[in-house]
mmCIF file of C-alpha atoms in Angstrom:
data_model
loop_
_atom_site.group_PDB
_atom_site.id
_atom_site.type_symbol
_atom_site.label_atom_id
_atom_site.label_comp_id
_atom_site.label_asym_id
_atom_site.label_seq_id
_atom_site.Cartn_x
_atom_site.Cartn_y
_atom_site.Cartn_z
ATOM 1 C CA UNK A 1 8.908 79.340 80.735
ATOM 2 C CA UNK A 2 5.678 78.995 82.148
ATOM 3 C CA UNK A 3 3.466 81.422 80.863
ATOM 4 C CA UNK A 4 0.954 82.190 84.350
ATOM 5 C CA UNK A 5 2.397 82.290 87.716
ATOM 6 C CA UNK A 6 0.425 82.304 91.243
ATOM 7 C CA UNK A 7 1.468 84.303 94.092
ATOM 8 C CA UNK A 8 -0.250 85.106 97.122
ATOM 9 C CA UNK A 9 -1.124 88.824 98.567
ATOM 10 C CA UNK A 10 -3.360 88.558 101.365
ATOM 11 C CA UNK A 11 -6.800 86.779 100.652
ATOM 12 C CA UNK A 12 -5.739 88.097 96.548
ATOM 13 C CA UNK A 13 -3.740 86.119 94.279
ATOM 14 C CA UNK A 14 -2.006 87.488 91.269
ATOM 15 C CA UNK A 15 -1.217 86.266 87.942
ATOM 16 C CA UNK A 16 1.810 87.110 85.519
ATOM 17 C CA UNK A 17 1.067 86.982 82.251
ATOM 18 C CA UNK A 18 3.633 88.014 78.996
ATOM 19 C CA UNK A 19 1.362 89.957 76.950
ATOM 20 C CA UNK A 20 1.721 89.513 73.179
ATOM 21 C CA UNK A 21 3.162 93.219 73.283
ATOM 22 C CA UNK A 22 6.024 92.566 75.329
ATOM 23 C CA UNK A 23 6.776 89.125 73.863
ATOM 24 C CA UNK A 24 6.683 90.363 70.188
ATOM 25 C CA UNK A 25 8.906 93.085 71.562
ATOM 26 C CA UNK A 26 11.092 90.861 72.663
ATOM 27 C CA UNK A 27 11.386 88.405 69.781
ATOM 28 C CA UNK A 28 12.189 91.756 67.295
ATOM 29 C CA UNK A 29 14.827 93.616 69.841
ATOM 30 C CA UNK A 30 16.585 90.708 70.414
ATOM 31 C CA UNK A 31 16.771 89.506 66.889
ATOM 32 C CA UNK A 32 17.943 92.605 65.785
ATOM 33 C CA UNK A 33 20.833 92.664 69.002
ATOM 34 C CA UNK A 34 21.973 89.801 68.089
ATOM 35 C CA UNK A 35 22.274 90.585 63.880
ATOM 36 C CA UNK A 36 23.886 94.265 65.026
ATOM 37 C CA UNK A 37 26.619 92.795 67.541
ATOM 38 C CA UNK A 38 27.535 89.676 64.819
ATOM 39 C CA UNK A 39 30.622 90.696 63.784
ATOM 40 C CA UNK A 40 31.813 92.195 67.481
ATOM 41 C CA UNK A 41 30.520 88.037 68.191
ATOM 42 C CA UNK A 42 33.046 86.339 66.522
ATOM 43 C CA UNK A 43 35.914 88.615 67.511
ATOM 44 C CA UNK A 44 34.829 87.948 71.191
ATOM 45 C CA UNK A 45 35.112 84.153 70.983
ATOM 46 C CA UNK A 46 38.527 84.130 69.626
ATOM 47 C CA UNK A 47 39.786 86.940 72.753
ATOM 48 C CA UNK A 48 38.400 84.145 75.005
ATOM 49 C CA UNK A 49 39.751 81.339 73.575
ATOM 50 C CA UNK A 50 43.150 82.863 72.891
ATOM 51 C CA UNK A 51 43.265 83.869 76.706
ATOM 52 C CA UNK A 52 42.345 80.954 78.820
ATOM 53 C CA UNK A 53 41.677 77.372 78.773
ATOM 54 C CA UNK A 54 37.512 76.647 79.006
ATOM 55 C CA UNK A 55 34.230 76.891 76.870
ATOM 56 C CA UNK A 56 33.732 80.228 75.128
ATOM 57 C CA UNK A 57 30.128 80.299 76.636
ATOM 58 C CA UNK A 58 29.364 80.228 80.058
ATOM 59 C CA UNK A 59 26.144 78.332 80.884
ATOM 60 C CA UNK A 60 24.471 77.888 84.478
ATOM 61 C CA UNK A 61 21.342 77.184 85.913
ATOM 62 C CA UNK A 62 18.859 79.943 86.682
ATOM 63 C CA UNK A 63 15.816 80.902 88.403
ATOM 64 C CA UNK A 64 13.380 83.016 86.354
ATOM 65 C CA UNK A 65 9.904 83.534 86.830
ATOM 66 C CA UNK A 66 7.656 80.948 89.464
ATOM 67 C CA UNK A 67 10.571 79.455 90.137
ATOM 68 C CA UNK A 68 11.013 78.044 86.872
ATOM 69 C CA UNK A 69 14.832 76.696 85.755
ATOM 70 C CA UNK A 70 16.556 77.257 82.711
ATOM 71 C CA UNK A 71 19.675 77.209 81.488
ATOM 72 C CA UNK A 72 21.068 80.752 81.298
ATOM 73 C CA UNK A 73 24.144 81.510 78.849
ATOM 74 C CA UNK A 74 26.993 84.526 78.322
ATOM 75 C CA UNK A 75 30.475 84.675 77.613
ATOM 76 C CA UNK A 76 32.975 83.253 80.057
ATOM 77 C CA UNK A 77 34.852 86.005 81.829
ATOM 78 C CA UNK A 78 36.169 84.059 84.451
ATOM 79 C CA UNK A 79 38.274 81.247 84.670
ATOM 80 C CA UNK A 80 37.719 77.296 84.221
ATOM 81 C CA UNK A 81 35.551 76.370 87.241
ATOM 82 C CA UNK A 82 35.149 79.212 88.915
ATOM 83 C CA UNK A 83 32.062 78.645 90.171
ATOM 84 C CA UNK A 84 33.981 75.583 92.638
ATOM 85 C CA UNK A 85 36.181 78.384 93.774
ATOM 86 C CA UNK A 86 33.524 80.606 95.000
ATOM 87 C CA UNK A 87 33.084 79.167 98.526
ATOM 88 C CA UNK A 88 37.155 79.785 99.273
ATOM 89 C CA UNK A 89 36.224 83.261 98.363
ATOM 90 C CA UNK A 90 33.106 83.386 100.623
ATOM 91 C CA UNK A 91 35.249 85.991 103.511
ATOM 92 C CA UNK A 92 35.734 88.222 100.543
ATOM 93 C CA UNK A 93 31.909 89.521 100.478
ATOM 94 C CA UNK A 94 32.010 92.893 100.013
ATOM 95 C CA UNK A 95 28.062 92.768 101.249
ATOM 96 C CA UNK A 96 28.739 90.835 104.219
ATOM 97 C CA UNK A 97 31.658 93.241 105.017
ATOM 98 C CA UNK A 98 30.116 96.308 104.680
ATOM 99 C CA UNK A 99 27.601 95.470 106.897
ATOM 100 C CA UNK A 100 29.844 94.208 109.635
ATOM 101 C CA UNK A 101 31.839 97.196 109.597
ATOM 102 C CA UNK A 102 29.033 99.565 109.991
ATOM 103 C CA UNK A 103 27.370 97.619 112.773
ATOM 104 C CA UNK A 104 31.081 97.826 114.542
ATOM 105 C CA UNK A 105 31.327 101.200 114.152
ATOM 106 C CA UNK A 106 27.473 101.762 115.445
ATOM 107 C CA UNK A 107 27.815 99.808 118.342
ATOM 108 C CA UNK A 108 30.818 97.712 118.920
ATOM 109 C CA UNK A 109 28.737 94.768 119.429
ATOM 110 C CA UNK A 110 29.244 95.802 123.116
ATOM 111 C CA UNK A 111 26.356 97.216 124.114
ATOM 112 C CA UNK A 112 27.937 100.523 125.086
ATOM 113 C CA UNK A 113 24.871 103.134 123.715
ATOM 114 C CA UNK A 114 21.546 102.328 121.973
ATOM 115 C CA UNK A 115 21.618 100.854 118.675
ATOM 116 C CA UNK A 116 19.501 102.571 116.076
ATOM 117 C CA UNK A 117 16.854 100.654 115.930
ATOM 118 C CA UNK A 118 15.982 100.993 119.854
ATOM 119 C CA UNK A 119 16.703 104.694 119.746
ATOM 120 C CA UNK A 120 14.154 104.998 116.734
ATOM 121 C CA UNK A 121 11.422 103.253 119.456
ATOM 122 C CA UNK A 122 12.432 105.705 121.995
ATOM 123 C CA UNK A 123 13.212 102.492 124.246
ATOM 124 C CA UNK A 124 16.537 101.072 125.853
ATOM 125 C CA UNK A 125 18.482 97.958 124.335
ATOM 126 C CA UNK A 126 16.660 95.225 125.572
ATOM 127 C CA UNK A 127 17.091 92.157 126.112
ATOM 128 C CA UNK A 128 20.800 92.335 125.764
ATOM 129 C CA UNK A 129 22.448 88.810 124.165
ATOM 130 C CA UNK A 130 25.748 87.443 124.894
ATOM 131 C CA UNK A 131 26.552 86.352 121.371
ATOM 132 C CA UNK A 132 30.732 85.126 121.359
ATOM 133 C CA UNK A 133 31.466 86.814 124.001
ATOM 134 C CA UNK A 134 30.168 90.664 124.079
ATOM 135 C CA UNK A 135 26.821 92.125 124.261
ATOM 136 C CA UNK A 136 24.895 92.961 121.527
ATOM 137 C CA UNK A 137 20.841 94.232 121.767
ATOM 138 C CA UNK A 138 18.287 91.287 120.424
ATOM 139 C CA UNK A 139 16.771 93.999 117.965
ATOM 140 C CA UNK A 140 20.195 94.703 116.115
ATOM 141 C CA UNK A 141 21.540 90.556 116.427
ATOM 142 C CA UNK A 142 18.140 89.904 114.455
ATOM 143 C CA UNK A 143 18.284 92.621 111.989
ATOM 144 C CA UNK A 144 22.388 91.712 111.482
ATOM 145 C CA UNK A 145 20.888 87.962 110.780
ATOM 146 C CA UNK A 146 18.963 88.874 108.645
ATOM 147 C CA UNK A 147 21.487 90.466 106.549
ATOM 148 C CA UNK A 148 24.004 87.869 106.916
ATOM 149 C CA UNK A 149 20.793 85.617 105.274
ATOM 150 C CA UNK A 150 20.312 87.481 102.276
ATOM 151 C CA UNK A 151 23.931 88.806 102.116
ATOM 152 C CA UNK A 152 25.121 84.787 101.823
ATOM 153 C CA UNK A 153 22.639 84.750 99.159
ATOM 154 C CA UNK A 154 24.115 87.589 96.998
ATOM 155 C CA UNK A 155 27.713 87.699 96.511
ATOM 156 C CA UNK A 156 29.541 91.180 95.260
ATOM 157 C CA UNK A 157 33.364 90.931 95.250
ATOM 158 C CA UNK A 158 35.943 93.610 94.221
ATOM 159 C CA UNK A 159 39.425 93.071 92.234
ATOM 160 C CA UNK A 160 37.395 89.421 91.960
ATOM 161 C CA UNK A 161 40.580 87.005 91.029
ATOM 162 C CA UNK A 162 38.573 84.513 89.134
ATOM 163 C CA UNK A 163 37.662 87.244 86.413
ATOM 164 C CA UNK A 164 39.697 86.759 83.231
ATOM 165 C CA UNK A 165 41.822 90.313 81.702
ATOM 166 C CA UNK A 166 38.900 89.708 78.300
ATOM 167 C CA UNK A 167 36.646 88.872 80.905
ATOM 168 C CA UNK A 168 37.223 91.998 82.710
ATOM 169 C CA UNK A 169 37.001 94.308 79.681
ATOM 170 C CA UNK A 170 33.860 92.104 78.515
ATOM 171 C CA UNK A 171 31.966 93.073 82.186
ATOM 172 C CA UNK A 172 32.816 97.170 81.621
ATOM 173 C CA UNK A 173 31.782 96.814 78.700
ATOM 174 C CA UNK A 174 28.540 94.732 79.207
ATOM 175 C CA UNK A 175 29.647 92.585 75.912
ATOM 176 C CA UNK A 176 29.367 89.473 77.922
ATOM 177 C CA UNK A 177 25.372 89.479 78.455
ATOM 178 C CA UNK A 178 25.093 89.342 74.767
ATOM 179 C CA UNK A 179 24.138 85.442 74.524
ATOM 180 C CA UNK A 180 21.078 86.446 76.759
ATOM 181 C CA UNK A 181 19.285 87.627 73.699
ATOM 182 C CA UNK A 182 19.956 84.076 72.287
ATOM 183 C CA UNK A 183 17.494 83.158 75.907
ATOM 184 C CA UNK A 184 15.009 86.016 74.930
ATOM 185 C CA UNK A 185 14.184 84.213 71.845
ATOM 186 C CA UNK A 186 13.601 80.688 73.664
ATOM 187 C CA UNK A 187 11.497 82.293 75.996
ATOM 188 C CA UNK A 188 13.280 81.559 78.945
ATOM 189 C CA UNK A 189 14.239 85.520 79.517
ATOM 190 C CA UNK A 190 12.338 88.909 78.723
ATOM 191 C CA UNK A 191 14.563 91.546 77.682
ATOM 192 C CA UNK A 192 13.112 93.883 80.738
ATOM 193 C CA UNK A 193 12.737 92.179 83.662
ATOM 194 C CA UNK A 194 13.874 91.023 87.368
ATOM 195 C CA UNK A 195 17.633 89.243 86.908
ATOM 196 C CA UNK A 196 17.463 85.567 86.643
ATOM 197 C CA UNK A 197 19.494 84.035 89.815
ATOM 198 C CA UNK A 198 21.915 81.432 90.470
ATOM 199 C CA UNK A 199 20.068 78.185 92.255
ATOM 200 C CA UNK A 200 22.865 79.235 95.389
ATOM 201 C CA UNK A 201 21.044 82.821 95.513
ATOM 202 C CA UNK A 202 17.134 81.844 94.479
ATOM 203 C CA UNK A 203 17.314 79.423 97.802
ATOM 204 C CA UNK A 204 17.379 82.012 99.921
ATOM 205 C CA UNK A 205 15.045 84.168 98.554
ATOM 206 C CA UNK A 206 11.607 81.902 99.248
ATOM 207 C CA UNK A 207 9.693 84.198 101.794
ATOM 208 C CA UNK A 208 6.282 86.475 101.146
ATOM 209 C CA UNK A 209 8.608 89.210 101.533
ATOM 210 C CA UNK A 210 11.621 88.055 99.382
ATOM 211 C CA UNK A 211 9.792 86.048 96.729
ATOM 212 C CA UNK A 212 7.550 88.224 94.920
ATOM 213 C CA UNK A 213 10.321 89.400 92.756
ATOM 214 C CA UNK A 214 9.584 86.187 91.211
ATOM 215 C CA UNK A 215 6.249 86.909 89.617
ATOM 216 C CA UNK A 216 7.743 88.963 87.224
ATOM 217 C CA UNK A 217 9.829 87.604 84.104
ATOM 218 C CA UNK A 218 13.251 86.958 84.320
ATOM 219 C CA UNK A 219 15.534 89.920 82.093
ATOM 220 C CA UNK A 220 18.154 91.216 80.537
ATOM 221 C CA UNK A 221 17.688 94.379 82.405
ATOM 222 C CA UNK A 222 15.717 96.041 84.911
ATOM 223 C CA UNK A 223 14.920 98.704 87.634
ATOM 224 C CA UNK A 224 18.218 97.566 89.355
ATOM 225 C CA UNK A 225 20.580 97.635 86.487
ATOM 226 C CA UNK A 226 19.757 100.913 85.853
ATOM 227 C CA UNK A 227 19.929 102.248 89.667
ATOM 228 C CA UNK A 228 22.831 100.218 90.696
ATOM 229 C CA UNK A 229 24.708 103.627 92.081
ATOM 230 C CA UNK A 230 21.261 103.805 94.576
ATOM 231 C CA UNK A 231 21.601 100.049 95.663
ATOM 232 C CA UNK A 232 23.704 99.745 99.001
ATOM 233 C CA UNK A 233 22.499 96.550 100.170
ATOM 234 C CA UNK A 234 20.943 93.355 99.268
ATOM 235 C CA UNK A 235 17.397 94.659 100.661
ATOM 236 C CA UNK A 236 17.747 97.565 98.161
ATOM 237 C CA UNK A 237 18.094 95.359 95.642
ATOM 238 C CA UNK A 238 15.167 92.737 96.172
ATOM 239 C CA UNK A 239 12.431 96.083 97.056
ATOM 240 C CA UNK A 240 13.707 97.345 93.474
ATOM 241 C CA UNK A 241 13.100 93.924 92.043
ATOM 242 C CA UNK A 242 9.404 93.399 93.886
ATOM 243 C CA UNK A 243 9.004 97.005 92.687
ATOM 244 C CA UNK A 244 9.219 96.161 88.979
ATOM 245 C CA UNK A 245 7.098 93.138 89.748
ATOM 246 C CA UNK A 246 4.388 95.328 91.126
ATOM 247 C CA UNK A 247 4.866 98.100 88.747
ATOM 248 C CA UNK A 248 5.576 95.834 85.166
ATOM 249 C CA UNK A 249 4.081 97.670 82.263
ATOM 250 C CA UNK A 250 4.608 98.493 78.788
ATOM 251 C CA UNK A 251 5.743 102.449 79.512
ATOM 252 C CA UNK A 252 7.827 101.523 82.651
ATOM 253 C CA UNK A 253 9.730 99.104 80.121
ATOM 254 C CA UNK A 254 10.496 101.383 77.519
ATOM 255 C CA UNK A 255 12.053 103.995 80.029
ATOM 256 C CA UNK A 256 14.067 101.046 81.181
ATOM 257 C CA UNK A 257 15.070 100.313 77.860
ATOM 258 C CA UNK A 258 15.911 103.859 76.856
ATOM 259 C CA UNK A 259 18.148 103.912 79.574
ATOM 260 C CA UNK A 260 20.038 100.876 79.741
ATOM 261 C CA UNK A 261 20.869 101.849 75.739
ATOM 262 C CA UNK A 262 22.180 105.012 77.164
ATOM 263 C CA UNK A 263 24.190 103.646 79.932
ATOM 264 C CA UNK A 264 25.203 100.917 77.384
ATOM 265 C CA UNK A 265 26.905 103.243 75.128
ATOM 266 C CA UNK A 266 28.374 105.649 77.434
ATOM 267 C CA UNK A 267 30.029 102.789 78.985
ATOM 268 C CA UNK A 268 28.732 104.022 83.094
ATOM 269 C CA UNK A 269 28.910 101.159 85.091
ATOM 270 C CA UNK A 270 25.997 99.135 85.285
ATOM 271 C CA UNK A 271 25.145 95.980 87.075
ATOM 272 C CA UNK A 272 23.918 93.137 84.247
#
């Protein structure tokens, strides 16, 4: 992992640096993670391999910090190939439907009161669009597109039928994120951090406004794993991540740390 990244802000540019503090940090938590869950290891891979056909780890190609690509491992809780199957499953977005059933309920993409967003300017819909057939205010079409863009970018599916009945218990659990420590010690990951995403998801995300979640390191865990419950949409999710990016810092880490270890073993859902 590259050890400075450059990112623009205005006439300013800022550089990301892991300080010898947070790497040592990381190098002794995840050393002792990994000697503390060695047994619960072992027992894991045999569940996995008992259950389904496939590799006991799961690797994939990530984007961490800058940009940079690494390869990103944790235990297989899905089945063989599942990552083939995802575009079948594409109409099964629960991000994608949850925003077109509240912009159906707010204005029945026929034009028949203000949308929100014109009310908010005191103004009338206008111009209206003819988009398939019905009306629908420019303001909203652009704001739904832009959803649909960074909801095609993150996928969130319930009752998911690619995940395994191990695999399942290994996600409530969190037990499958385990081999990330084993990418903490490379130095691809940082054990607090902005999640490392899929090459499928990063693409999206290469705007001023989406981007900057990139200048901080790619982790374990972060401001969004631990406010998952608060996160309703995708652009929840990325201001959380350019949050941590802008607010990174020894202090802020340790809260984060205390409590993902307390959501960890109370078992509350999470999102790793």
């Amino acid at each position: 992992m590259k050890k400075k990244v450059k990112g623009k802000e205005g006439e300013k540019y800022l550089d990301y640096r892991i300080g010898l503090g947070k790497r040592a940090f990381d190098i002794i938590f995840s050393f002792l993670a990994l000697v503390f869950f060695s047994p619960l290891l072992i027992l894991i891979a045999i569940a996995i391999k008992l259950e389904s056909k496939g590799p006991i780890i799961y690797s994939q190609r990530r984007v961490g910090t800058g940009y940079d690509i690494f390869t990103f491992y944790k235990f297989r809780t899905m089945v063989n190939d599942a990552d083939k199957k995802l575009s079948k499953l594409s109409g099964l977005n629960e991000y994608l439907k949850e925003e077109r059933k509240e912009h159906q309920i707010e204005n029945g993409y026929k034009g028949e009161k203000e949308c929100s967003d014109c009310k908010r300017l005191g103004k009338p819909c206008s111009p209206i669009l003819f988009i398939d057939g019905v009306e629908i205010c420019e303001n909203q079409y652009l704001r739904l597109r832009k959803l649909e863009l960074l909801q095609s970018a993150f996928f969130k599916m319930k009752d998911d039928p690619r995940i395994t009945t191990v695999g399942r218990m290994l996600r409530q659990l969190h037990f499958d994120e385990i081999p990330q420590f084993y990418n903490v010690l490379r130095g691809d990951m940082s054990v607090v951090g902005n999640r490392p995403l899929p090459l499928y998801e990063a693409e999206h995300l290469t705007t001023d406004e989406w981007s900057y979640r990139f200048m901080a390191p790619a982790g374990i865990t972060g401001l969004w794993q631990i406010r998952s419950t608060e996160v309703h949409n995708p652009e929840e999710r990325i201001a959380l991540d350019n949050q941590y990016a802008m607010i990174a810092k020894p202090w802020t880490d340790f809260k984060i740390v205390v409590k993902t270890i307390i959501t960890f073993f109370s078992f509350k859902k999470a999102s790793f």
